[in-house]
Short mmCIF file of N, CA and C in Angstrom, two decimals:
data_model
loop_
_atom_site.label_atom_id
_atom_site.label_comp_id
_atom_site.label_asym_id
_atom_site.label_seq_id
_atom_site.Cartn_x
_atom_site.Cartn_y
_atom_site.Cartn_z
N UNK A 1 2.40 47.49 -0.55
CA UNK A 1 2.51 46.10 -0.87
C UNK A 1 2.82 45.33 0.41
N UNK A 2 1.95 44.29 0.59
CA UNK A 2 2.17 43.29 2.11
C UNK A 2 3.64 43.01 1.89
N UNK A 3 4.22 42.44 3.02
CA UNK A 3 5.49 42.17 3.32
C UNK A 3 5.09 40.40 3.02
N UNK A 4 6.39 39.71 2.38
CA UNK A 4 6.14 38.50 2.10
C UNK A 4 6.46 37.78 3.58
N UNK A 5 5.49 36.97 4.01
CA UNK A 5 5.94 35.88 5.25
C UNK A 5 6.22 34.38 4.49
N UNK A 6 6.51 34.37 5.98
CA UNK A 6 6.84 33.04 5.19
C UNK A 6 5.70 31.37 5.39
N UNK A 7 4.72 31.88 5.56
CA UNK A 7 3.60 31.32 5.15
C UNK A 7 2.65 31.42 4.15
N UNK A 8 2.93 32.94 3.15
CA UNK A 8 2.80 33.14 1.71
C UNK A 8 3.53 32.39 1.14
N UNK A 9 4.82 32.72 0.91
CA UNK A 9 5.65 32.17 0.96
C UNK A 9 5.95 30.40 0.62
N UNK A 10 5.22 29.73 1.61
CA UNK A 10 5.23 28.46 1.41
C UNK A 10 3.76 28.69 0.67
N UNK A 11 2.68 28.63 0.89
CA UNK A 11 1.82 28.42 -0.13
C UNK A 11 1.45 28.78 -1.56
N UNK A 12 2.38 29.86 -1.58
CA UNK A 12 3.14 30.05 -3.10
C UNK A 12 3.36 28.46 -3.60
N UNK A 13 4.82 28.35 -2.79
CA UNK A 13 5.10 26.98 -3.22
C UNK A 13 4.22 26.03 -3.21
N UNK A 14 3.80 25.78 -2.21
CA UNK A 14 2.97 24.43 -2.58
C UNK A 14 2.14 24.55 -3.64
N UNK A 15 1.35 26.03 -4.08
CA UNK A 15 0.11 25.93 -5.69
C UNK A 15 1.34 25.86 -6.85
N UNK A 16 2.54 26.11 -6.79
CA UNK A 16 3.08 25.78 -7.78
C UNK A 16 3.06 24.26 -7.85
N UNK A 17 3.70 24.24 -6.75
CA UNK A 17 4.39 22.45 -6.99
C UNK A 17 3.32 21.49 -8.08
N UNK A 18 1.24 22.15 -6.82
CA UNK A 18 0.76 21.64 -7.46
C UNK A 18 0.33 21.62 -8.85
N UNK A 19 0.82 23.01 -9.01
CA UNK A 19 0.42 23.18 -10.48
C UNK A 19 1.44 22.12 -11.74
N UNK A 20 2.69 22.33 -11.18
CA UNK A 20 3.61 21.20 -12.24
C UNK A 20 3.12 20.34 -12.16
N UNK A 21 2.58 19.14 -10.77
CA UNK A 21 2.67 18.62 -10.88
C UNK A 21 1.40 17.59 -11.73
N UNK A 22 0.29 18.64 -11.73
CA UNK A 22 -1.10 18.51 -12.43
C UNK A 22 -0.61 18.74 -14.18
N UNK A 23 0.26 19.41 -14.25
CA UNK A 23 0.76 19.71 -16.08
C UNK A 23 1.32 18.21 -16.16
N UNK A 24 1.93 18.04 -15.29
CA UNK A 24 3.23 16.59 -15.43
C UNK A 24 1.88 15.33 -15.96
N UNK A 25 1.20 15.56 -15.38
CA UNK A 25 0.45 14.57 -15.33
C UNK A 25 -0.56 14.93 -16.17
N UNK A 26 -1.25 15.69 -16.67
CA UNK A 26 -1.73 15.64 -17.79
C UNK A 26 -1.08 15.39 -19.14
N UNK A 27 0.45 15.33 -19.18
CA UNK A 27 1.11 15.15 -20.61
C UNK A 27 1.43 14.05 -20.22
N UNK A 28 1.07 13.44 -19.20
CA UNK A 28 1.54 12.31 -19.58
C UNK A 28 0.71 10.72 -20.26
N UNK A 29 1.45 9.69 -20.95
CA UNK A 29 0.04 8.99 -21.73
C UNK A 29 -0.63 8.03 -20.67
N UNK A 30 -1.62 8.13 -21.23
CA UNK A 30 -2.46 6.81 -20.05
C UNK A 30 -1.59 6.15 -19.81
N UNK A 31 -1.91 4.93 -18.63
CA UNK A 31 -1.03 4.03 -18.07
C UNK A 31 0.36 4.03 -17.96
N UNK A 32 0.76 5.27 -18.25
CA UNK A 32 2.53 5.33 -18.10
C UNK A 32 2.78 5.62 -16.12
N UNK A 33 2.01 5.76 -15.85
CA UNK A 33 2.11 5.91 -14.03
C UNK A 33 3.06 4.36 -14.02
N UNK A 34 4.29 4.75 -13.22
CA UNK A 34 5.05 3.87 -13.11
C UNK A 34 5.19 2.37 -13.66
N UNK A 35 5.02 3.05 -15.30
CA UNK A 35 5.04 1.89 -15.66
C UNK A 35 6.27 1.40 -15.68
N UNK A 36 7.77 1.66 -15.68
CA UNK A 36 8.80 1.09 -15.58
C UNK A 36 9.06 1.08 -14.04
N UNK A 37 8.48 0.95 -12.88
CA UNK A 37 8.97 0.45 -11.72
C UNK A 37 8.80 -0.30 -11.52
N UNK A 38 10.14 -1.26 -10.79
CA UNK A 38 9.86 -2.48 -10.50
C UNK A 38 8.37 -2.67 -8.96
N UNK A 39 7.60 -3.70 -9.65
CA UNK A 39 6.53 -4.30 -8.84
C UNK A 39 5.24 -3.54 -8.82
N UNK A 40 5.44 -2.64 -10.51
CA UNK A 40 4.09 -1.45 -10.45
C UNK A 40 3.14 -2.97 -11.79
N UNK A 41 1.88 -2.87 -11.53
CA UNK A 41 0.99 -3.74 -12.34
C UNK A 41 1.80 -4.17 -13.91
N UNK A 42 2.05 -3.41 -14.27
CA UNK A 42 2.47 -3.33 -15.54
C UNK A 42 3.74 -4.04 -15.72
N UNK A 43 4.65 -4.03 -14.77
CA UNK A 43 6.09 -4.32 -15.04
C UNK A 43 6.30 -5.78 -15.27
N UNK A 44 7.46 -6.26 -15.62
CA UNK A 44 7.47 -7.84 -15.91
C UNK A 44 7.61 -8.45 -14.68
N UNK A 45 8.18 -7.89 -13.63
CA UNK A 45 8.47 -8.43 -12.30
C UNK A 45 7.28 -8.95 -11.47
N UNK A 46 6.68 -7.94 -11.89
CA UNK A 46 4.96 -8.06 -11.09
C UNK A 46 4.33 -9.14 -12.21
N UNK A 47 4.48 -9.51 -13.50
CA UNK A 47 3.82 -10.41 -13.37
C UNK A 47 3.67 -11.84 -12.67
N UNK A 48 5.06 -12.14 -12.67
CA UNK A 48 4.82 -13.63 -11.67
C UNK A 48 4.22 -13.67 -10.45
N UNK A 49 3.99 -12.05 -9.86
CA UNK A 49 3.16 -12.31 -8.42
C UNK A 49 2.35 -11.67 -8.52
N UNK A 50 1.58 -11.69 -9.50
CA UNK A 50 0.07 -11.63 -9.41
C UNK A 50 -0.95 -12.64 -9.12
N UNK A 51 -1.89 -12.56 -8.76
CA UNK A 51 -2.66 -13.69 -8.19
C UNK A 51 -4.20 -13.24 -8.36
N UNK A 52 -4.84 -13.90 -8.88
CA UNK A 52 -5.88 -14.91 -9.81
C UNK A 52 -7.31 -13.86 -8.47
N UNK A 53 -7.95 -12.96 -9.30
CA UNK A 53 -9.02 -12.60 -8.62
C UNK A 53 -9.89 -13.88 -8.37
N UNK A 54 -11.18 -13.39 -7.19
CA UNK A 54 -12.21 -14.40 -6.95
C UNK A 54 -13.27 -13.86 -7.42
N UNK A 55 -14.09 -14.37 -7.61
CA UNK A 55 -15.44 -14.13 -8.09
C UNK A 55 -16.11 -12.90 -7.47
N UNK A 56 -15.06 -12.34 -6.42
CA UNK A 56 -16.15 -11.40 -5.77
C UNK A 56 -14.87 -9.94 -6.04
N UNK A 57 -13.93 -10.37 -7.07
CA UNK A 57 -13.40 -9.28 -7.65
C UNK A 57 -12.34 -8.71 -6.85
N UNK A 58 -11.94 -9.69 -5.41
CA UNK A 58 -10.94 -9.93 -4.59
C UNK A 58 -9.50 -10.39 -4.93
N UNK A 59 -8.28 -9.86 -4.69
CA UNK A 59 -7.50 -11.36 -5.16
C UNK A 59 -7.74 -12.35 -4.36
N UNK A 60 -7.11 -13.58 -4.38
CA UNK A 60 -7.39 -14.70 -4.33
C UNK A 60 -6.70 -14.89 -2.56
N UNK A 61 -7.28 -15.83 -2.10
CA UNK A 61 -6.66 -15.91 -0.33
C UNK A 61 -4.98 -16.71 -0.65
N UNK A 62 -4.18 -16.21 0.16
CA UNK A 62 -2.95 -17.18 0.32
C UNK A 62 -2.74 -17.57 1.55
N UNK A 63 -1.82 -18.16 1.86
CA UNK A 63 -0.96 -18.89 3.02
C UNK A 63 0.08 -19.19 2.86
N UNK A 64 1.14 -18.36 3.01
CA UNK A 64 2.78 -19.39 2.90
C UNK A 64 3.48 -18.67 3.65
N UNK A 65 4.42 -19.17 3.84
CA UNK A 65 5.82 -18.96 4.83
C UNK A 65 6.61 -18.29 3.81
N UNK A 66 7.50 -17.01 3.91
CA UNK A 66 7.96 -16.23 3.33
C UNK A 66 8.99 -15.92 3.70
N UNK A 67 10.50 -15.94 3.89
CA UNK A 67 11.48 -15.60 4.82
C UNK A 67 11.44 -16.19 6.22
N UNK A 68 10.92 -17.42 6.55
CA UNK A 68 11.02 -17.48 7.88
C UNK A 68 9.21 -16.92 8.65
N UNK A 69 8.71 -16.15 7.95
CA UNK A 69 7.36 -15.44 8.39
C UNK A 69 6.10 -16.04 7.56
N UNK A 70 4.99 -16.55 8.34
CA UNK A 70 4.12 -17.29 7.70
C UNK A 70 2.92 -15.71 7.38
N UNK A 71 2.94 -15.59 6.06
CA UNK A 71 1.66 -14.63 5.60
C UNK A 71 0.87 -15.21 5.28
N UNK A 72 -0.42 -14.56 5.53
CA UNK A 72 -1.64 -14.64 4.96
C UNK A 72 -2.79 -13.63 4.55
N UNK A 73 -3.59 -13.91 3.56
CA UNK A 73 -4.37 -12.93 3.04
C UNK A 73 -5.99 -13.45 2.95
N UNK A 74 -6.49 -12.83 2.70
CA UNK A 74 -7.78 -13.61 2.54
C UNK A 74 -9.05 -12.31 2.32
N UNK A 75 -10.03 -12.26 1.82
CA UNK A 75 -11.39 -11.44 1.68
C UNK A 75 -11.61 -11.07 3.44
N UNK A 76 -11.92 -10.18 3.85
CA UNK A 76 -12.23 -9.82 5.06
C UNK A 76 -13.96 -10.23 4.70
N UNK A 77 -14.83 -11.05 6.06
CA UNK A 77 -16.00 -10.92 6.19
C UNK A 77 -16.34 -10.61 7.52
N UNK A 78 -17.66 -10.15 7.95
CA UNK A 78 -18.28 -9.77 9.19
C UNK A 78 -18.11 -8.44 9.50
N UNK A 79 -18.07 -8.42 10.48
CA UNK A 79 -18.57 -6.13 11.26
C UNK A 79 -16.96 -5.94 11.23
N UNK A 80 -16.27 -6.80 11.71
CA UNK A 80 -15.00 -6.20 12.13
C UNK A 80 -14.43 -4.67 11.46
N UNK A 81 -13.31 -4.40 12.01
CA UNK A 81 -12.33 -3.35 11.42
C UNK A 81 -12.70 -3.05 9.49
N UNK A 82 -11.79 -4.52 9.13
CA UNK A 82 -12.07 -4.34 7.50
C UNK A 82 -13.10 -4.79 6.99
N UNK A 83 -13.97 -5.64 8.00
CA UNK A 83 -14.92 -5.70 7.51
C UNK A 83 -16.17 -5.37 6.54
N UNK A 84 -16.25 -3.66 6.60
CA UNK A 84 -17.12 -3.09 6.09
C UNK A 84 -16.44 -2.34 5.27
N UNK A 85 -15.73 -2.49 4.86
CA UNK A 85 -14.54 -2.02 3.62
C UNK A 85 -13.84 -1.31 3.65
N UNK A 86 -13.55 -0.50 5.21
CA UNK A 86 -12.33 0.32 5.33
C UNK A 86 -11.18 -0.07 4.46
N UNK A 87 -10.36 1.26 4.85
CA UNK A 87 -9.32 1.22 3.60
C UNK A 87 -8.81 0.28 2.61
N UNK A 88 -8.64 -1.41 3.60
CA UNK A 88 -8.22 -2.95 2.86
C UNK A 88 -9.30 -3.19 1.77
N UNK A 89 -10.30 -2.34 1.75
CA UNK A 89 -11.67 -3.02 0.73
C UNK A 89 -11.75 -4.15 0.71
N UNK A 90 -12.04 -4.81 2.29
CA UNK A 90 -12.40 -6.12 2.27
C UNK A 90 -11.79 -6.77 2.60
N UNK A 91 -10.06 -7.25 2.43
CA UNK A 91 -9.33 -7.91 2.09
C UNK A 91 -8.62 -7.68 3.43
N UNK A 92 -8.28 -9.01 4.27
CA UNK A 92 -7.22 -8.82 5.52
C UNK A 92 -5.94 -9.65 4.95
N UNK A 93 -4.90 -8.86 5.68
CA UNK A 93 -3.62 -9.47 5.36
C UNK A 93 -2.77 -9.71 7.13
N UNK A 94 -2.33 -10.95 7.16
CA UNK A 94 -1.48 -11.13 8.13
C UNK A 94 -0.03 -11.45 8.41
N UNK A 95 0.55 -11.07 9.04
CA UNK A 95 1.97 -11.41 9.18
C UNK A 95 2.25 -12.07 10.58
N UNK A 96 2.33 -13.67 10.74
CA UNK A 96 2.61 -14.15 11.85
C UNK A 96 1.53 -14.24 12.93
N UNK A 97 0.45 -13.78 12.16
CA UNK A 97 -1.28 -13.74 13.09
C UNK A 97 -1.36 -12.37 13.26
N UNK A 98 -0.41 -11.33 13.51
CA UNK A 98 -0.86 -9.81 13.90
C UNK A 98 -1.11 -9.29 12.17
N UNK A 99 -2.51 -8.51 12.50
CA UNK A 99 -2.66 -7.94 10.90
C UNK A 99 -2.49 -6.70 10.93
N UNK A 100 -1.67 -7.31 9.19
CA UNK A 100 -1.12 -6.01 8.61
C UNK A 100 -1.88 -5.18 7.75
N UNK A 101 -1.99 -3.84 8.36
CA UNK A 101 -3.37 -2.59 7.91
C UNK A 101 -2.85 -2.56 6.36
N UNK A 102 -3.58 -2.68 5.49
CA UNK A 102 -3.00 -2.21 3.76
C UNK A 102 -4.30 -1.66 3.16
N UNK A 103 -4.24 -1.19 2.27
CA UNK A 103 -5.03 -0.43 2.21
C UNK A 103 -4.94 -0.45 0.32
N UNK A 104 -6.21 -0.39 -0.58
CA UNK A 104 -5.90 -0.21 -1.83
C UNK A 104 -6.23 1.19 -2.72
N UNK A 105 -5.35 1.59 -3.49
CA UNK A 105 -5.15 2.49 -4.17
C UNK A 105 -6.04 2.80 -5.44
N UNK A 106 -6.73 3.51 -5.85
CA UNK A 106 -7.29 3.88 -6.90
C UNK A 106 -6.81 3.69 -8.11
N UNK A 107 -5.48 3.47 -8.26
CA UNK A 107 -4.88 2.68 -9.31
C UNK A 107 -5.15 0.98 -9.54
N UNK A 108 -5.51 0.16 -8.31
CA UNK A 108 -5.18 -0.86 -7.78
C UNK A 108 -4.30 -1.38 -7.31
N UNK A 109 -3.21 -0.39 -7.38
CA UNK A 109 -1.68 -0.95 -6.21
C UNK A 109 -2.52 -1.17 -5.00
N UNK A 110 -1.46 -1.69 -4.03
CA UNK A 110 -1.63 -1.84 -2.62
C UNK A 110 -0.47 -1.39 -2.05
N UNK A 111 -0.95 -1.10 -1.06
CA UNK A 111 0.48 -0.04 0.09
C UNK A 111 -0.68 -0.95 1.34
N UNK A 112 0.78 -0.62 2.16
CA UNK A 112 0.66 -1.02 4.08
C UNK A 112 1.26 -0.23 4.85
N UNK A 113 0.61 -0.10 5.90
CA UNK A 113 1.31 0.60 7.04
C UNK A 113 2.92 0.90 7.29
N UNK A 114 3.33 -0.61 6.57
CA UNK A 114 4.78 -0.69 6.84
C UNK A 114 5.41 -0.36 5.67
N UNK A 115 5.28 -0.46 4.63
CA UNK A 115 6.00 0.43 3.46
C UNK A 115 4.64 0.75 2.36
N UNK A 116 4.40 1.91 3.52
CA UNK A 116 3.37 3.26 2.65
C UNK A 116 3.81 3.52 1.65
N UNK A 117 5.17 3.93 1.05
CA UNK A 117 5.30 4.85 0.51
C UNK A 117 6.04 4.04 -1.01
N UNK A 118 5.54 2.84 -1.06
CA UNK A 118 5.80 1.53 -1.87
C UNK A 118 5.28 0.68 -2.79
N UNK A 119 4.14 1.04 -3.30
CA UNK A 119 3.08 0.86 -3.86
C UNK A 119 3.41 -0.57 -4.69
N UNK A 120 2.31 -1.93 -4.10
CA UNK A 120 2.90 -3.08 -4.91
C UNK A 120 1.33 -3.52 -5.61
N UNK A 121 1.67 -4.65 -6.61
CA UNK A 121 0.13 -5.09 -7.09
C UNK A 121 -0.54 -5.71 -6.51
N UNK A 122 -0.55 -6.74 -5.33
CA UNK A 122 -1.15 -7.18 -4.48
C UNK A 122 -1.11 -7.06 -3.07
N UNK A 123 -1.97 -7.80 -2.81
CA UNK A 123 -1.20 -7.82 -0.61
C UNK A 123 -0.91 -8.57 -0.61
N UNK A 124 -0.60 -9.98 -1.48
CA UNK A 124 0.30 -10.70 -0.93
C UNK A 124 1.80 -9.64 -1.25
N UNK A 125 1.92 -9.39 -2.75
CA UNK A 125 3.08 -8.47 -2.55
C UNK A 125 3.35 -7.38 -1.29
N UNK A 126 2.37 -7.09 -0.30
CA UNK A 126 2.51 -5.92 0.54
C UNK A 126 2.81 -6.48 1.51
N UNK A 127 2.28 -7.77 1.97
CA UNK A 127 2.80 -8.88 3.05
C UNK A 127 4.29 -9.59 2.58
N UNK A 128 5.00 -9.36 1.58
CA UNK A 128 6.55 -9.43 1.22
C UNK A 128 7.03 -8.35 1.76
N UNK A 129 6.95 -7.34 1.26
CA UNK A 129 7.33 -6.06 1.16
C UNK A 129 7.44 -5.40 2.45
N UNK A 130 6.51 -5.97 3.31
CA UNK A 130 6.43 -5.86 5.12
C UNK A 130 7.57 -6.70 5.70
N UNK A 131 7.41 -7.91 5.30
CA UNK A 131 8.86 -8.67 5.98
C UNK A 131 9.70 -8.36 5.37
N UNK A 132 9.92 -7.89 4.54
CA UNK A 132 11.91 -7.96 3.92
C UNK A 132 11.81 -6.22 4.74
N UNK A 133 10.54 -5.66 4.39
CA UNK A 133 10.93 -3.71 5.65
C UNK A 133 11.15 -4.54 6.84
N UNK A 134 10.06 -5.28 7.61
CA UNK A 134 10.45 -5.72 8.95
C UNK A 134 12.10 -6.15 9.66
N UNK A 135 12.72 -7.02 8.32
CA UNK A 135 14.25 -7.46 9.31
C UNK A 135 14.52 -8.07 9.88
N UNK A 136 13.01 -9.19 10.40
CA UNK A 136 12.75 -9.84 11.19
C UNK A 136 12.23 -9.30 12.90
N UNK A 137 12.29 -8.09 12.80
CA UNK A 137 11.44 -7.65 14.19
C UNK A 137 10.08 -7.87 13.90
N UNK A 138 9.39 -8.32 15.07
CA UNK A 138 8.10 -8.19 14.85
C UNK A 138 7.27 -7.27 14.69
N UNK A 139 6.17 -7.67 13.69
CA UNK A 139 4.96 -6.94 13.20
C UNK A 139 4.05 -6.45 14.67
N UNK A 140 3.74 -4.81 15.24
CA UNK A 140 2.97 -4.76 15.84
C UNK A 140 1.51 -4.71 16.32
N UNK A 141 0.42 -4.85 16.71
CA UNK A 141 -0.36 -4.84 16.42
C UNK A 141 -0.74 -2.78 16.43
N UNK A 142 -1.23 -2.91 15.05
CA UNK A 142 -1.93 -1.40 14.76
C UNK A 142 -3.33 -0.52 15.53
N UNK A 143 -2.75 0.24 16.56
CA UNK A 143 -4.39 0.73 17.28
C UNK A 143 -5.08 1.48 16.68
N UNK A 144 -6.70 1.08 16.40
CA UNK A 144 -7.32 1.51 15.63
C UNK A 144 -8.36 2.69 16.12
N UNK A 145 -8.41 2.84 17.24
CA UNK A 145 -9.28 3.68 18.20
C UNK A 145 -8.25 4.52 18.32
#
């Protein structure tokens, strides 16, 4: 019998993990994916900051000052970066003129560079969610090459 390493070992673990975590999620009912977190589609919190798709199935462009930090969002057009629908699908978001990379989720949350691991219903919510992570240090610009 092989001697266990500990790179069996971990990949043991990880086909388990994945295995719970594929059971977890098959018992569980449609749309219950975070449905009680605050700022997941579903929750009551998220409804007041939702914002009004455009005709091209975008949310809608903003502009406002937020804490002191002027955001903005808008449909990405032309060759650029998001242009051609990298991760933002379209959609650029800015904080203070430097843009903030976000990216949308197969659920339709949105996550950003700056709180990945945060999942909100819009980019304007992800352009909040960047300044209250930020602290007021500035947003850097993201190298894409």
């Amino acid at each position: 019998m092989p001697e266990l390493s500990r790179r069996r070992a971990l990949t043991g673990a990880a086909a388990l993990a994945a295995t719970v975590g594929a059971a977890g999620a098959a018992n569980a009912a449609p749309g219950d994916h975070h449905a009680n977190s605050p700022g997941s589609p579903t929750s009551p919190a998220s409804a007041a900051s939702t914002t009004s798709a455009t005709s091209s199935g975008f949310p809608a462009a903003f502009d406002e000052v937020y804490k002191g930090r002027r955001i903005q969002g808008r449909p990405a057009t032309g060759g650029g970066h998001h242009g051609g629908g990298h991760h933002g699908g379209g959609y650029a978001v800015f904080v203070d003129g430097v843009e903030l990379h976000v990216m949308r989720n197969a659920d339709g949350s949105w996550i950003s560079v700056v709180s990945h691991y945060d999942p909100v219903p819009t980019p304007r919510a992800a352009a909040r969610a960047a300044v209250d992570e930020l602290q007021g240090a500035r947003l850097l610009p993201f190298p894409t090459d």
